[in-house]
């Protein structure tokens, strides 16, 4: 069987990690597996995937953020690729690749089309015209889809309610991850946690809010800064530790605006941006609370799974999937409600 996995971006994230594990299993079973990725991709990961035996195609017109002319080019480029490669199955992942990839695969006559959904493209926090537009795009692409895979039950239910798919053609598959480093953190003694704080430059008396996520607007880091500003006067030892980084040019612009606000407010000694970290488990050893500021676009927040395993309580905006995580201690408030948070 000849299979293509289509992803919008290729970075070290939960979603692309899941794609790689699935594709590697298919490769081991004797399938021919290609990865088709958009413009925003890590050169290192592209080289690694080629070395692992995957065919790799990069579609430069397929980009993370909406650009109408580029979308048409991406549709045509994917259509030509699907026609020439004659895949038996095309499996799309993430929002942009999901819509454009499925439409192109349908036009090219691909026999089987599967789509994995990692988060909602039409969130209730979006303005109504934008939400309706993305919902209708999903409905259109849904007509070309043979099967859906959702990473969470609440996400599946939202898509079924919106008329995008039906329960018989959809399945919930929670993505797997090695959580042993976070289980180890849950067993740390007070002395080990103090040592982690000291190594990271924190005092024992510091009250540390933590957030682990890619720095993109919908992850809500600007809300995290606002919450910090409101609480700092009440809790003088409050610190905010943000673990993660921006990848694309527009995301780096968003991060720079966050850093400018930190400098304007004189918070440089209280708010830390670590940049990208391959294994963030040790940071959970210093968090007093995990601060979830994402908009309800999540499927199941991966960092909240890690917090639950590490024994860190969560407080934040109500997102899809949080209630599905076993053992999570979470206090949730309506999205964007800073006062409640």
Coordinates of C-alpha atoms in Angstrom, one line a residue:
X1 CA 0.0 0.0 0.0
X2 CA 1.2 3.5 -0.9
X3 CA 0.4 6.1 1.8
X4 CA 0.9 9.8 2.1
X5 CA 0.8 11.8 5.3
X6 CA 0.2 15.5 4.7
X7 CA 1.1 18.0 7.5
X8 CA 1.0 21.8 7.5
X9 CA 4.2 22.2 9.6
X10 CA 7.0 19.8 10.7
X11 CA 8.4 20.8 14.1
X12 CA 9.0 18.9 17.3
X13 CA 5.4 19.0 18.6
X14 CA 2.9 16.4 20.0
X15 CA 1.0 16.3 16.7
X16 CA 3.9 15.8 14.4
X17 CA 5.4 13.2 16.9
X18 CA 2.1 11.3 16.6
X19 CA 2.3 11.4 12.8
X20 CA 5.8 10.1 12.8
X21 CA 5.0 7.2 15.1
X22 CA 2.1 6.2 12.9
X23 CA 4.0 6.5 9.7
X24 CA 7.0 4.6 11.1
X25 CA 4.6 1.7 12.1
X26 CA 3.2 1.6 8.6
X27 CA 6.7 1.6 7.1
X28 CA 7.6 -1.3 9.4
X29 CA 4.5 -3.2 8.1
X30 CA 5.8 -3.0 4.6
X31 CA 3.9 0.0 3.3
X32 CA 5.5 2.7 1.1
X33 CA 5.1 5.9 3.2
X34 CA 5.7 9.5 2.1
X35 CA 5.6 12.6 4.2
X36 CA 4.3 15.8 2.5
X37 CA 5.0 18.9 4.5
X38 CA 4.5 22.6 4.1
X39 CA 7.0 25.4 3.9
X40 CA 7.3 25.8 7.7
X41 CA 9.5 22.8 8.6
X42 CA 12.6 22.0 10.6
X43 CA 15.5 21.1 8.2
X44 CA 16.8 18.8 10.8
X45 CA 13.5 16.9 11.1
X46 CA 13.2 16.7 7.3
X47 CA 16.7 15.1 7.1
X48 CA 15.9 12.7 9.9
X49 CA 12.7 11.5 8.2
X50 CA 14.6 10.9 4.9
X51 CA 17.2 8.9 6.8
X52 CA 14.4 6.9 8.4
X53 CA 13.3 5.7 5.0
X54 CA 10.4 8.0 4.3
X55 CA 9.9 9.8 1.0
X56 CA 9.7 13.5 1.8
X57 CA 8.1 16.2 -0.4
X58 CA 8.0 19.8 0.7
X59 CA 5.2 22.0 -0.8
X60 CA 6.4 25.6 -0.4
X61 CA 3.0 27.1 -1.1
X62 CA 1.5 25.2 1.9
X63 CA 1.9 27.6 4.8
X64 CA 0.5 27.8 8.3
X65 CA -1.4 31.0 8.1
X66 CA -4.1 32.0 5.6
X67 CA -2.9 33.6 2.3
X68 CA -5.6 33.1 -0.4
X69 CA -3.3 33.1 -3.4
X70 CA -1.0 30.6 -1.7
X71 CA -3.9 28.3 -0.9
X72 CA -4.8 28.0 -4.6
X73 CA -1.2 27.2 -5.4
X74 CA -1.0 24.6 -2.7
X75 CA -4.2 23.0 -3.9
X76 CA -2.9 22.7 -7.4
X77 CA 0.6 21.6 -6.3
X78 CA -0.9 18.9 -4.1
X79 CA -3.3 17.8 -6.8
X80 CA -0.4 17.3 -9.2
X81 CA 1.6 15.4 -6.6
X82 CA -1.3 13.1 -5.7
X83 CA -2.0 12.4 -9.4
X84 CA 1.7 11.6 -10.2
X85 CA 2.3 9.5 -7.1
X86 CA -1.0 7.5 -7.3
X87 CA -1.4 7.0 -3.6
X88 CA -3.8 4.3 -2.2
X89 CA -4.5 6.4 0.9
X90 CA -3.9 10.1 1.8
X91 CA -4.0 10.9 5.6
X92 CA -4.1 14.6 6.4
X93 CA -3.2 16.3 9.7
X94 CA -3.7 19.8 11.1
X95 CA -6.0 22.4 9.9
X96 CA -4.5 23.9 6.7
X97 CA -3.2 20.6 5.3
X98 CA -6.4 19.0 6.4
X99 CA -8.7 21.2 4.2
X100 CA -6.5 21.7 1.2
X101 CA -5.0 18.2 1.3
X102 CA -8.4 16.5 1.4
X103 CA -9.9 18.6 -1.4
X104 CA -6.8 18.0 -3.6
X105 CA -6.9 14.3 -2.9
X106 CA -10.5 14.1 -3.8
X107 CA -10.0 15.9 -7.0
X108 CA -7.0 13.6 -7.8
X109 CA -9.2 10.5 -7.3
X110 CA -7.3 9.1 -4.3
X111 CA -9.3 6.0 -3.2
X112 CA -9.2 6.5 0.6
X113 CA -8.9 9.8 2.5
X114 CA -8.5 10.0 6.2
X115 CA -8.2 13.2 8.4
X116 CA -6.8 13.5 11.9
X117 CA -8.2 16.4 14.0
X118 CA -6.0 17.7 16.8
X119 CA -8.0 20.9 17.6
X120 CA -11.1 22.8 16.5
X121 CA -10.7 25.3 13.7
X122 CA -14.0 27.0 14.6
X123 CA -13.7 28.0 18.3
X124 CA -16.6 29.6 20.2
X125 CA -14.2 32.5 21.1
X126 CA -13.8 33.4 17.4
X127 CA -15.9 36.2 15.8
X128 CA -19.0 34.7 14.3
X129 CA -18.2 35.3 10.6
X130 CA -14.7 33.7 11.0
X131 CA -16.1 30.8 13.0
X132 CA -18.8 30.1 10.4
X133 CA -16.3 30.4 7.5
X134 CA -14.0 27.8 9.0
X135 CA -16.9 25.5 10.0
X136 CA -18.2 25.6 6.4
X137 CA -14.8 24.8 5.0
X138 CA -14.6 21.8 7.4
X139 CA -18.0 20.7 6.1
X140 CA -16.9 21.0 2.5
X141 CA -13.7 19.0 3.2
X142 CA -15.7 16.5 5.3
X143 CA -17.7 15.5 2.2
X144 CA -14.4 14.2 0.7
X145 CA -13.3 12.3 3.8
X146 CA -13.8 8.6 4.4
X147 CA -12.8 8.5 8.0
X148 CA -11.9 11.0 10.8
X149 CA -9.6 10.4 13.8
X150 CA -10.0 12.7 16.8
X151 CA -7.5 13.1 19.7
X152 CA -10.3 13.7 22.1
X153 CA -14.0 12.8 22.7
X154 CA -15.2 16.4 23.3
X155 CA -13.6 17.4 20.0
X156 CA -15.3 14.6 18.2
X157 CA -18.7 15.6 19.6
X158 CA -18.2 19.2 18.5
X159 CA -17.5 18.2 14.9
X160 CA -20.5 15.8 14.9
X161 CA -22.7 18.6 16.3
X162 CA -21.5 20.9 13.5
X163 CA -22.5 18.4 10.8
X164 CA -18.9 17.9 9.7
X165 CA -18.9 14.1 10.3
X166 CA -20.9 11.4 11.9
X167 CA -20.1 9.0 14.8
X168 CA -19.9 5.9 12.5
X169 CA -17.2 7.5 10.3
X170 CA -15.1 8.9 13.2
X171 CA -13.0 7.4 15.9
X172 CA -11.2 8.8 19.0
X173 CA -7.6 7.8 19.4
X174 CA -5.7 9.4 22.2
X175 CA -2.1 10.0 21.1
X176 CA 0.6 8.1 22.9
X177 CA 3.6 9.7 24.6
X178 CA 6.4 8.5 26.9
X179 CA 5.4 10.1 30.2
X180 CA 8.1 8.4 32.3
X181 CA 10.1 11.7 32.9
X182 CA 6.9 13.3 34.3
X183 CA 6.1 10.3 36.4
X184 CA 9.6 10.6 37.9
X185 CA 8.9 14.3 38.7
X186 CA 5.8 13.2 40.6
X187 CA 8.0 11.2 42.9
X188 CA 10.6 13.9 43.6
X189 CA 11.3 14.6 47.2
X190 CA 11.2 18.2 48.6
X191 CA 15.0 18.2 48.5
X192 CA 15.0 17.2 44.8
X193 CA 12.5 19.9 44.0
X194 CA 14.6 22.5 45.9
X195 CA 17.6 21.4 43.9
X196 CA 15.7 21.9 40.6
X197 CA 14.6 25.4 41.7
X198 CA 18.2 26.3 42.6
X199 CA 19.5 25.0 39.3
X200 CA 17.0 27.2 37.4
X201 CA 17.7 30.3 39.5
X202 CA 14.5 30.3 41.7
X203 CA 14.2 30.7 45.4
X204 CA 12.3 28.3 47.6
X205 CA 9.8 31.0 48.5
X206 CA 9.0 31.9 44.9
X207 CA 5.4 31.2 43.8
X208 CA 5.9 29.9 40.2
X209 CA 3.2 29.8 37.5
X210 CA 4.2 27.6 34.6
X211 CA 3.2 27.4 31.0
X212 CA 4.6 24.9 28.4
X213 CA 3.5 25.6 24.9
X214 CA 4.6 26.9 21.5
X215 CA 4.4 30.7 21.4
X216 CA 1.5 31.4 19.1
X217 CA -1.4 33.8 19.7
X218 CA -4.1 31.2 20.3
X219 CA -2.0 29.8 23.2
X220 CA -2.9 33.0 25.0
X221 CA 0.5 34.1 26.4
X222 CA -0.7 37.7 26.4
X223 CA -3.5 36.6 28.9
X224 CA -0.8 35.0 31.0
X225 CA 1.1 38.3 31.2
X226 CA -2.1 40.1 32.1
X227 CA -2.9 37.6 34.9
X228 CA 0.7 38.0 36.2
X229 CA 0.4 41.8 36.2
X230 CA -2.8 41.7 38.3
X231 CA -1.4 39.2 40.8
X232 CA 2.1 40.5 41.3
X233 CA 1.1 43.3 43.7
X234 CA -0.7 40.7 45.9
X235 CA 2.0 38.1 45.7
X236 CA 5.4 39.8 45.6
X237 CA 7.3 36.5 45.1
X238 CA 5.2 35.6 42.1
X239 CA 7.1 34.3 39.0
X240 CA 6.0 33.3 35.5
X241 CA 8.0 30.6 33.7
X242 CA 7.1 30.2 30.0
X243 CA 8.7 27.1 28.4
X244 CA 8.5 27.1 24.6
X245 CA 9.3 29.1 21.5
X246 CA 8.0 30.7 18.4
X247 CA 8.7 29.0 15.0
X248 CA 7.4 31.0 12.1
X249 CA 8.1 34.7 11.3
X250 CA 4.6 35.8 12.4
X251 CA 5.0 33.8 15.6
X252 CA 8.3 35.4 16.3
X253 CA 6.7 38.8 15.9
X254 CA 4.1 37.8 18.5
X255 CA 6.9 36.7 20.9
X256 CA 8.7 40.0 20.4
X257 CA 5.5 41.9 21.4
X258 CA 5.3 39.8 24.6
X259 CA 8.9 40.6 25.4
X260 CA 8.4 44.3 24.8
X261 CA 5.5 44.3 27.3
X262 CA 7.7 42.5 29.8
X263 CA 10.4 45.2 29.4
X264 CA 7.9 48.1 29.6
X265 CA 6.5 46.8 32.8
X266 CA 9.9 46.1 34.3
X267 CA 9.2 42.3 34.8
X268 CA 12.5 41.0 33.4
X269 CA 13.5 39.5 36.7
X270 CA 10.1 37.9 37.2
X271 CA 9.1 36.4 33.9
X272 CA 11.3 33.9 32.1
X273 CA 11.1 32.7 28.5
X274 CA 13.2 29.6 28.3
X275 CA 13.0 29.1 24.5
X276 CA 12.5 25.6 23.0
X277 CA 13.2 22.7 25.3
X278 CA 13.3 19.1 24.1
X279 CA 12.5 17.6 27.5
X280 CA 10.5 20.0 29.7
X281 CA 9.9 17.5 32.6
X282 CA 12.3 19.2 35.0
X283 CA 10.4 22.4 34.8
X284 CA 7.3 20.8 36.1
X285 CA 9.3 20.1 39.3
X286 CA 9.3 23.8 40.0
X287 CA 5.8 24.8 39.0
X288 CA 3.4 25.5 41.9
X289 CA 0.5 25.9 39.4
X290 CA 0.2 25.2 35.7
X291 CA -1.4 28.1 33.9
X292 CA -3.5 27.1 30.9
X293 CA -4.3 30.2 28.8
X294 CA -5.1 28.5 25.4
X295 CA -8.2 29.3 23.5
X296 CA -10.7 26.4 23.0
X297 CA -8.9 25.2 19.9
X298 CA -7.1 22.4 21.7
X299 CA -8.0 18.8 21.2
X300 CA -6.5 17.4 24.4
X301 CA -3.8 19.8 25.8
X302 CA -0.5 17.8 25.9
X303 CA 1.1 19.9 28.6
X304 CA -1.9 19.4 30.8
X305 CA -1.5 15.6 30.5
X306 CA 2.2 16.2 31.6
X307 CA 1.0 18.4 34.5
X308 CA -1.5 15.7 35.6
X309 CA 1.2 13.0 35.5
X310 CA 3.7 15.2 37.3
X311 CA 1.2 16.1 40.0
X312 CA 0.9 19.8 39.2
X313 CA -2.5 21.4 39.7
X314 CA -3.9 23.3 36.7
X315 CA -5.9 26.5 36.5
X316 CA -6.9 28.0 33.3
X317 CA -9.4 28.6 30.5
X318 CA -11.9 25.8 29.7
X319 CA -10.6 23.9 26.7
X320 CA -11.6 20.7 24.9
X321 CA -10.2 17.6 26.4
X322 CA -9.1 18.7 29.8
X323 CA -11.9 16.7 31.6
X324 CA -10.8 13.6 29.6
X325 CA -7.4 13.5 31.3
X326 CA -7.2 10.9 34.1
X327 CA -6.0 12.3 37.4
X328 CA -6.0 16.0 36.4
X329 CA -6.6 18.5 39.1
X330 CA -8.0 21.4 37.2
X331 CA -10.0 24.6 37.9
X332 CA -11.4 25.9 34.7
X333 CA -12.9 29.3 33.9
X334 CA -14.6 30.7 30.7
X335 CA -12.1 31.5 28.0
X336 CA -10.8 35.1 28.0
X337 CA -12.3 35.8 31.4
X338 CA -9.2 37.4 33.1
X339 CA -11.0 38.4 36.2
X340 CA -12.2 34.8 36.8
X341 CA -8.8 33.4 36.0

